[in-house]
Amino acid sequence: MAKMKLAGGCQCGAARYSIDAPAIETAHCWCGMCRKIHGAIMVTFSIFPKDKFTLEKGGDDLGCYRSSPPARRYFCKNCGCPLYILSDNHPDIVELATGTLDGGAHPGHPDGKLCHMWVGSKVSWHPITDDLPQYEKSTPED
């Protein structure tokens, strides 16, 4: 795994994190739950090894919403920014809302590790026009 350092945080700056590894993969999620939580028609998540993720500040400023039995979604209680997901099913990874990386940084996923997931529940009025792999539900690794 290539050495790299990424940083990011919430909109108001109360919560900050760093990551010492490139993303394992990045996926554009089209599910209805992400639509509601993020207020967007899709959200992009990058998956990182949990042991390379450090919450630098703002632990007391984070709220947690258990959106489904295995998933805990963390967000800033001050500005409402959704930051990351931890899952009981995958305790060794963190699913980071890619848009929270500073300056629109590339998450570092290897070529070919970018896809669309949960396209079976995407909005009907927005076509996916790229050639990335599309998965009806989650990714095959899940």
mmCIF file with all atom_site columns, C-alpha atoms in Angstrom:
data_model
loop_
_atom_site.group_PDB
_atom_site.id
_atom_site.type_symbol
_atom_site.label_atom_id
_atom_site.label_alt_id
_atom_site.label_comp_id
_atom_site.label_asym_id
_atom_site.label_entity_id
_atom_site.label_seq_id
_atom_site.pdbx_PDB_ins_code
_atom_site.Cartn_x
_atom_site.Cartn_y
_atom_site.Cartn_z
_atom_site.occupancy
_atom_site.B_iso_or_equiv
_atom_site.pdbx_formal_charge
_atom_site.auth_seq_id
_atom_site.auth_comp_id
_atom_site.auth_asym_id
_atom_site.auth_atom_id
_atom_site.pdbx_PDB_model_num
ATOM 1   C CA . MET A 1 1   ? 0.000   0.000  0.000   1.00 0.00 ? 1   MET A CA 1
ATOM 2   C CA . ALA A 1 2   ? 1.411   3.385  -0.985  1.00 0.00 ? 2   ALA A CA 1
ATOM 3   C CA . LYS A 1 3   ? 2.223   5.843  1.785   1.00 0.00 ? 3   LYS A CA 1
ATOM 4   C CA . MET A 1 4   ? 0.020   8.919  1.840   1.00 0.00 ? 4   MET A CA 1
ATOM 5   C CA . LYS A 1 5   ? -1.535  11.339 4.306   1.00 0.00 ? 5   LYS A CA 1
ATOM 6   C CA . LEU A 1 6   ? -5.069  12.667 3.879   1.00 0.00 ? 6   LEU A CA 1
ATOM 7   C CA . ALA A 1 7   ? -7.006  15.027 6.112   1.00 0.00 ? 7   ALA A CA 1
ATOM 8   C CA . GLY A 1 8   ? -10.527 16.355 6.316   1.00 0.00 ? 8   GLY A CA 1
ATOM 9   C CA . GLY A 1 9   ? -13.386 17.245 8.550   1.00 0.00 ? 9   GLY A CA 1
ATOM 10  C CA . CYS A 1 10  ? -16.809 18.741 8.880   1.00 0.00 ? 10  CYS A CA 1
ATOM 11  C CA . GLN A 1 11  ? -18.008 22.052 7.419   1.00 0.00 ? 11  GLN A CA 1
ATOM 12  C CA . CYS A 1 12  ? -17.636 24.051 10.653  1.00 0.00 ? 12  CYS A CA 1
ATOM 13  C CA . GLY A 1 13  ? -14.222 22.601 11.530  1.00 0.00 ? 13  GLY A CA 1
ATOM 14  C CA . ALA A 1 14  ? -15.255 21.182 14.912  1.00 0.00 ? 14  ALA A CA 1
ATOM 15  C CA . ALA A 1 15  ? -14.395 17.620 13.826  1.00 0.00 ? 15  ALA A CA 1
ATOM 16  C CA . ARG A 1 16  ? -11.107 16.823 12.057  1.00 0.00 ? 16  ARG A CA 1
ATOM 17  C CA . TYR A 1 17  ? -9.587  13.535 10.967  1.00 0.00 ? 17  TYR A CA 1
ATOM 18  C CA . SER A 1 18  ? -6.476  12.211 9.250   1.00 0.00 ? 18  SER A CA 1
ATOM 19  C CA . ILE A 1 19  ? -5.833  9.032  7.275   1.00 0.00 ? 19  ILE A CA 1
ATOM 20  C CA . ASP A 1 20  ? -2.428  7.463  6.680   1.00 0.00 ? 20  ASP A CA 1
ATOM 21  C CA . ALA A 1 21  ? -3.293  5.227  3.713   1.00 0.00 ? 21  ALA A CA 1
ATOM 22  C CA . PRO A 1 22  ? -4.967  5.396  0.328   1.00 0.00 ? 22  PRO A CA 1
ATOM 23  C CA . ALA A 1 23  ? -8.565  4.275  -0.006  1.00 0.00 ? 23  ALA A CA 1
ATOM 24  C CA . ILE A 1 24  ? -9.180  0.613  -0.689  1.00 0.00 ? 24  ILE A CA 1
ATOM 25  C CA . GLU A 1 25  ? -12.030 1.570  -3.007  1.00 0.00 ? 25  GLU A CA 1
ATOM 26  C CA . THR A 1 26  ? -14.469 4.390  -3.684  1.00 0.00 ? 26  THR A CA 1
ATOM 27  C CA . ALA A 1 27  ? -18.147 3.976  -4.544  1.00 0.00 ? 27  ALA A CA 1
ATOM 28  C CA . HIS A 1 28  ? -20.964 6.280  -5.568  1.00 0.00 ? 28  HIS A CA 1
ATOM 29  C CA . CYS A 1 29  ? -23.972 5.155  -3.506  1.00 0.00 ? 29  CYS A CA 1
ATOM 30  C CA . TRP A 1 30  ? -27.452 5.697  -4.941  1.00 0.00 ? 30  TRP A CA 1
ATOM 31  C CA . CYS A 1 31  ? -29.531 4.191  -2.101  1.00 0.00 ? 31  CYS A CA 1
ATOM 32  C CA . GLY A 1 32  ? -32.545 5.966  -0.642  1.00 0.00 ? 32  GLY A CA 1
ATOM 33  C CA . MET A 1 33  ? -31.023 6.073  2.845   1.00 0.00 ? 33  MET A CA 1
ATOM 34  C CA . CYS A 1 34  ? -27.963 8.004  1.651   1.00 0.00 ? 34  CYS A CA 1
ATOM 35  C CA . ARG A 1 35  ? -30.209 10.315 -0.379  1.00 0.00 ? 35  ARG A CA 1
ATOM 36  C CA . LYS A 1 36  ? -32.133 11.279 2.767   1.00 0.00 ? 36  LYS A CA 1
ATOM 37  C CA . ILE A 1 37  ? -29.142 11.526 5.109   1.00 0.00 ? 37  ILE A CA 1
ATOM 38  C CA . HIS A 1 38  ? -26.982 13.581 2.742   1.00 0.00 ? 38  HIS A CA 1
ATOM 39  C CA . GLY A 1 39  ? -29.770 15.515 0.991   1.00 0.00 ? 39  GLY A CA 1
ATOM 40  C CA . ALA A 1 40  ? -28.348 14.566 -2.409  1.00 0.00 ? 40  ALA A CA 1
ATOM 41  C CA . ILE A 1 41  ? -29.291 12.105 -5.155  1.00 0.00 ? 41  ILE A CA 1
ATOM 42  C CA . MET A 1 42  ? -26.120 10.097 -4.441  1.00 0.00 ? 42  MET A CA 1
ATOM 43  C CA . VAL A 1 43  ? -23.108 10.232 -2.157  1.00 0.00 ? 43  VAL A CA 1
ATOM 44  C CA . THR A 1 44  ? -19.546 9.070  -2.658  1.00 0.00 ? 44  THR A CA 1
ATOM 45  C CA . PHE A 1 45  ? -17.842 6.971  0.009   1.00 0.00 ? 45  PHE A CA 1
ATOM 46  C CA . SER A 1 46  ? -14.203 5.919  0.189   1.00 0.00 ? 46  SER A CA 1
ATOM 47  C CA . ILE A 1 47  ? -13.287 2.872  2.225   1.00 0.00 ? 47  ILE A CA 1
ATOM 48  C CA . PHE A 1 48  ? -10.132 3.021  4.347   1.00 0.00 ? 48  PHE A CA 1
ATOM 49  C CA . PRO A 1 49  ? -8.479  0.662  6.822   1.00 0.00 ? 49  PRO A CA 1
ATOM 50  C CA . LYS A 1 50  ? -9.843  1.665  10.233  1.00 0.00 ? 50  LYS A CA 1
ATOM 51  C CA . ASP A 1 51  ? -6.420  1.420  11.858  1.00 0.00 ? 51  ASP A CA 1
ATOM 52  C CA . LYS A 1 52  ? -5.170  4.168  9.485   1.00 0.00 ? 52  LYS A CA 1
ATOM 53  C CA . PHE A 1 53  ? -8.014  6.573  10.402  1.00 0.00 ? 53  PHE A CA 1
ATOM 54  C CA . THR A 1 54  ? -7.528  8.997  13.322  1.00 0.00 ? 54  THR A CA 1
ATOM 55  C CA . LEU A 1 55  ? -10.120 11.394 14.686  1.00 0.00 ? 55  LEU A CA 1
ATOM 56  C CA . GLU A 1 56  ? -7.808  14.323 15.454  1.00 0.00 ? 56  GLU A CA 1
ATOM 57  C CA . LYS A 1 57  ? -10.372 16.504 17.234  1.00 0.00 ? 57  LYS A CA 1
ATOM 58  C CA . GLY A 1 58  ? -14.073 16.892 17.830  1.00 0.00 ? 58  GLY A CA 1
ATOM 59  C CA . GLY A 1 59  ? -15.037 13.551 19.337  1.00 0.00 ? 59  GLY A CA 1
ATOM 60  C CA . ASP A 1 60  ? -17.418 15.312 21.718  1.00 0.00 ? 60  ASP A CA 1
ATOM 61  C CA . ASP A 1 61  ? -18.934 17.201 18.767  1.00 0.00 ? 61  ASP A CA 1
ATOM 62  C CA . LEU A 1 62  ? -19.938 14.010 16.957  1.00 0.00 ? 62  LEU A CA 1
ATOM 63  C CA . GLY A 1 63  ? -23.368 12.475 17.012  1.00 0.00 ? 63  GLY A CA 1
ATOM 64  C CA . CYS A 1 64  ? -24.079 8.909  16.026  1.00 0.00 ? 64  CYS A CA 1
ATOM 65  C CA . TYR A 1 65  ? -27.127 7.619  14.176  1.00 0.00 ? 65  TYR A CA 1
ATOM 66  C CA . ARG A 1 66  ? -27.651 3.860  13.871  1.00 0.00 ? 66  ARG A CA 1
ATOM 67  C CA . SER A 1 67  ? -29.223 3.868  10.417  1.00 0.00 ? 67  SER A CA 1
ATOM 68  C CA . SER A 1 68  ? -29.462 0.078  10.247  1.00 0.00 ? 68  SER A CA 1
ATOM 69  C CA . PRO A 1 69  ? -28.588 -2.687 12.704  1.00 0.00 ? 69  PRO A CA 1
ATOM 70  C CA . PRO A 1 70  ? -24.915 -2.943 11.675  1.00 0.00 ? 70  PRO A CA 1
ATOM 71  C CA . ALA A 1 71  ? -24.217 0.684  10.644  1.00 0.00 ? 71  ALA A CA 1
ATOM 72  C CA . ARG A 1 72  ? -23.347 3.650  12.839  1.00 0.00 ? 72  ARG A CA 1
ATOM 73  C CA . ARG A 1 73  ? -23.218 6.963  10.963  1.00 0.00 ? 73  ARG A CA 1
ATOM 74  C CA . TYR A 1 74  ? -21.182 9.740  12.573  1.00 0.00 ? 74  TYR A CA 1
ATOM 75  C CA . PHE A 1 75  ? -21.957 13.396 11.951  1.00 0.00 ? 75  PHE A CA 1
ATOM 76  C CA . CYS A 1 76  ? -21.064 16.793 13.420  1.00 0.00 ? 76  CYS A CA 1
ATOM 77  C CA . LYS A 1 77  ? -23.662 17.897 15.973  1.00 0.00 ? 77  LYS A CA 1
ATOM 78  C CA . ASN A 1 78  ? -22.793 21.554 15.235  1.00 0.00 ? 78  ASN A CA 1
ATOM 79  C CA . CYS A 1 79  ? -23.103 21.776 11.440  1.00 0.00 ? 79  CYS A CA 1
ATOM 80  C CA . GLY A 1 80  ? -24.819 18.456 10.656  1.00 0.00 ? 80  GLY A CA 1
ATOM 81  C CA . CYS A 1 81  ? -22.097 17.283 8.259   1.00 0.00 ? 81  CYS A CA 1
ATOM 82  C CA . PRO A 1 82  ? -22.160 13.476 7.739   1.00 0.00 ? 82  PRO A CA 1
ATOM 83  C CA . LEU A 1 83  ? -18.565 12.252 8.093   1.00 0.00 ? 83  LEU A CA 1
ATOM 84  C CA . TYR A 1 84  ? -18.191 8.481  8.241   1.00 0.00 ? 84  TYR A CA 1
ATOM 85  C CA . ILE A 1 85  ? -19.790 5.104  8.853   1.00 0.00 ? 85  ILE A CA 1
ATOM 86  C CA . LEU A 1 86  ? -18.570 2.278  11.075  1.00 0.00 ? 86  LEU A CA 1
ATOM 87  C CA . SER A 1 87  ? -20.167 -1.135 10.614  1.00 0.00 ? 87  SER A CA 1
ATOM 88  C CA . ASP A 1 88  ? -20.428 -4.075 12.990  1.00 0.00 ? 88  ASP A CA 1
ATOM 89  C CA . ASN A 1 89  ? -20.215 -6.300 9.883   1.00 0.00 ? 89  ASN A CA 1
ATOM 90  C CA . HIS A 1 90  ? -16.853 -4.798 8.807   1.00 0.00 ? 90  HIS A CA 1
ATOM 91  C CA . PRO A 1 91  ? -15.057 -3.645 11.985  1.00 0.00 ? 91  PRO A CA 1
ATOM 92  C CA . ASP A 1 92  ? -11.709 -3.197 10.206  1.00 0.00 ? 92  ASP A CA 1
ATOM 93  C CA . ILE A 1 93  ? -12.824 -0.397 7.822   1.00 0.00 ? 93  ILE A CA 1
ATOM 94  C CA . VAL A 1 94  ? -14.206 3.117  7.921   1.00 0.00 ? 94  VAL A CA 1
ATOM 95  C CA . GLU A 1 95  ? -16.518 4.356  5.151   1.00 0.00 ? 95  GLU A CA 1
ATOM 96  C CA . LEU A 1 96  ? -15.700 8.022  4.768   1.00 0.00 ? 96  LEU A CA 1
ATOM 97  C CA . ALA A 1 97  ? -17.905 10.576 3.003   1.00 0.00 ? 97  ALA A CA 1
ATOM 98  C CA . THR A 1 98  ? -15.333 11.418 0.323   1.00 0.00 ? 98  THR A CA 1
ATOM 99  C CA . GLY A 1 99  ? -16.544 14.998 -0.029  1.00 0.00 ? 99  GLY A CA 1
ATOM 100 C CA . THR A 1 100 ? -15.275 15.757 3.487   1.00 0.00 ? 100 THR A CA 1
ATOM 101 C CA . LEU A 1 101 ? -11.630 15.375 2.401   1.00 0.00 ? 101 LEU A CA 1
ATOM 102 C CA . ASP A 1 102 ? -9.829  18.730 2.408   1.00 0.00 ? 102 ASP A CA 1
ATOM 103 C CA . GLY A 1 103 ? -9.665  20.521 -0.926  1.00 0.00 ? 103 GLY A CA 1
ATOM 104 C CA . GLY A 1 104 ? -11.419 17.780 -2.866  1.00 0.00 ? 104 GLY A CA 1
ATOM 105 C CA . ALA A 1 105 ? -8.374  15.525 -2.426  1.00 0.00 ? 105 ALA A CA 1
ATOM 106 C CA . HIS A 1 106 ? -8.255  12.270 -4.375  1.00 0.00 ? 106 HIS A CA 1
ATOM 107 C CA . PRO A 1 107 ? -8.790  9.437  -1.877  1.00 0.00 ? 107 PRO A CA 1
ATOM 108 C CA . GLY A 1 108 ? -6.024  7.425  -3.519  1.00 0.00 ? 108 GLY A CA 1
ATOM 109 C CA . HIS A 1 109 ? -7.999  4.324  -4.486  1.00 0.00 ? 109 HIS A CA 1
ATOM 110 C CA . PRO A 1 110 ? -6.242  2.146  -7.068  1.00 0.00 ? 110 PRO A CA 1
ATOM 111 C CA . ASP A 1 111 ? -7.317  2.310  -10.699 1.00 0.00 ? 111 ASP A CA 1
ATOM 112 C CA . GLY A 1 112 ? -10.385 0.185  -11.251 1.00 0.00 ? 112 GLY A CA 1
ATOM 113 C CA . LYS A 1 113 ? -11.600 0.537  -7.679  1.00 0.00 ? 113 LYS A CA 1
ATOM 114 C CA . LEU A 1 114 ? -14.348 3.034  -8.419  1.00 0.00 ? 114 LEU A CA 1
ATOM 115 C CA . CYS A 1 115 ? -17.961 2.012  -8.987  1.00 0.00 ? 115 CYS A CA 1
ATOM 116 C CA . HIS A 1 116 ? -21.662 2.772  -8.528  1.00 0.00 ? 116 HIS A CA 1
ATOM 117 C CA . MET A 1 117 ? -23.621 0.785  -5.936  1.00 0.00 ? 117 MET A CA 1
ATOM 118 C CA . TRP A 1 118 ? -27.301 0.453  -5.063  1.00 0.00 ? 118 TRP A CA 1
ATOM 119 C CA . VAL A 1 119 ? -28.223 1.590  -8.578  1.00 0.00 ? 119 VAL A CA 1
ATOM 120 C CA . GLY A 1 120 ? -31.427 -0.440 -8.238  1.00 0.00 ? 120 GLY A CA 1
ATOM 121 C CA . SER A 1 121 ? -32.787 2.285  -5.973  1.00 0.00 ? 121 SER A CA 1
ATOM 122 C CA . LYS A 1 122 ? -31.383 5.370  -7.719  1.00 0.00 ? 122 LYS A CA 1
ATOM 123 C CA . VAL A 1 123 ? -33.645 8.223  -8.805  1.00 0.00 ? 123 VAL A CA 1
ATOM 124 C CA . SER A 1 124 ? -35.227 7.526  -12.187 1.00 0.00 ? 124 SER A CA 1
ATOM 125 C CA . TRP A 1 125 ? -34.678 10.979 -13.611 1.00 0.00 ? 125 TRP A CA 1
ATOM 126 C CA . HIS A 1 126 ? -30.854 11.031 -13.488 1.00 0.00 ? 126 HIS A CA 1
ATOM 127 C CA . PRO A 1 127 ? -28.961 8.677  -15.810 1.00 0.00 ? 127 PRO A CA 1
ATOM 128 C CA . ILE A 1 128 ? -25.536 7.303  -14.987 1.00 0.00 ? 128 ILE A CA 1
ATOM 129 C CA . THR A 1 129 ? -23.486 8.189  -18.037 1.00 0.00 ? 129 THR A CA 1
ATOM 130 C CA . ASP A 1 130 ? -19.990 6.884  -17.258 1.00 0.00 ? 130 ASP A CA 1
ATOM 131 C CA . ASP A 1 131 ? -18.546 3.428  -17.852 1.00 0.00 ? 131 ASP A CA 1
ATOM 132 C CA . LEU A 1 132 ? -17.850 2.541  -14.206 1.00 0.00 ? 132 LEU A CA 1
ATOM 133 C CA . PRO A 1 133 ? -19.111 -0.818 -12.937 1.00 0.00 ? 133 PRO A CA 1
ATOM 134 C CA . GLN A 1 134 ? -22.674 -0.687 -11.587 1.00 0.00 ? 134 GLN A CA 1
ATOM 135 C CA . TYR A 1 135 ? -24.053 -2.940 -8.866  1.00 0.00 ? 135 TYR A CA 1
ATOM 136 C CA . GLU A 1 136 ? -27.774 -3.390 -8.262  1.00 0.00 ? 136 GLU A CA 1
ATOM 137 C CA . LYS A 1 137 ? -27.155 -3.473 -4.506  1.00 0.00 ? 137 LYS A CA 1
ATOM 138 C CA . SER A 1 138 ? -23.858 -3.341 -2.685  1.00 0.00 ? 138 SER A CA 1
ATOM 139 C CA . THR A 1 139 ? -20.458 -4.097 -4.140  1.00 0.00 ? 139 THR A CA 1
ATOM 140 C CA . PRO A 1 140 ? -19.522 -7.766 -4.734  1.00 0.00 ? 140 PRO A CA 1
ATOM 141 C CA . GLU A 1 141 ? -17.023 -7.691 -1.844  1.00 0.00 ? 141 GLU A CA 1
ATOM 142 C CA . ASP A 1 142 ? -19.765 -6.840 0.667   1.00 0.00 ? 142 ASP A CA 1
#
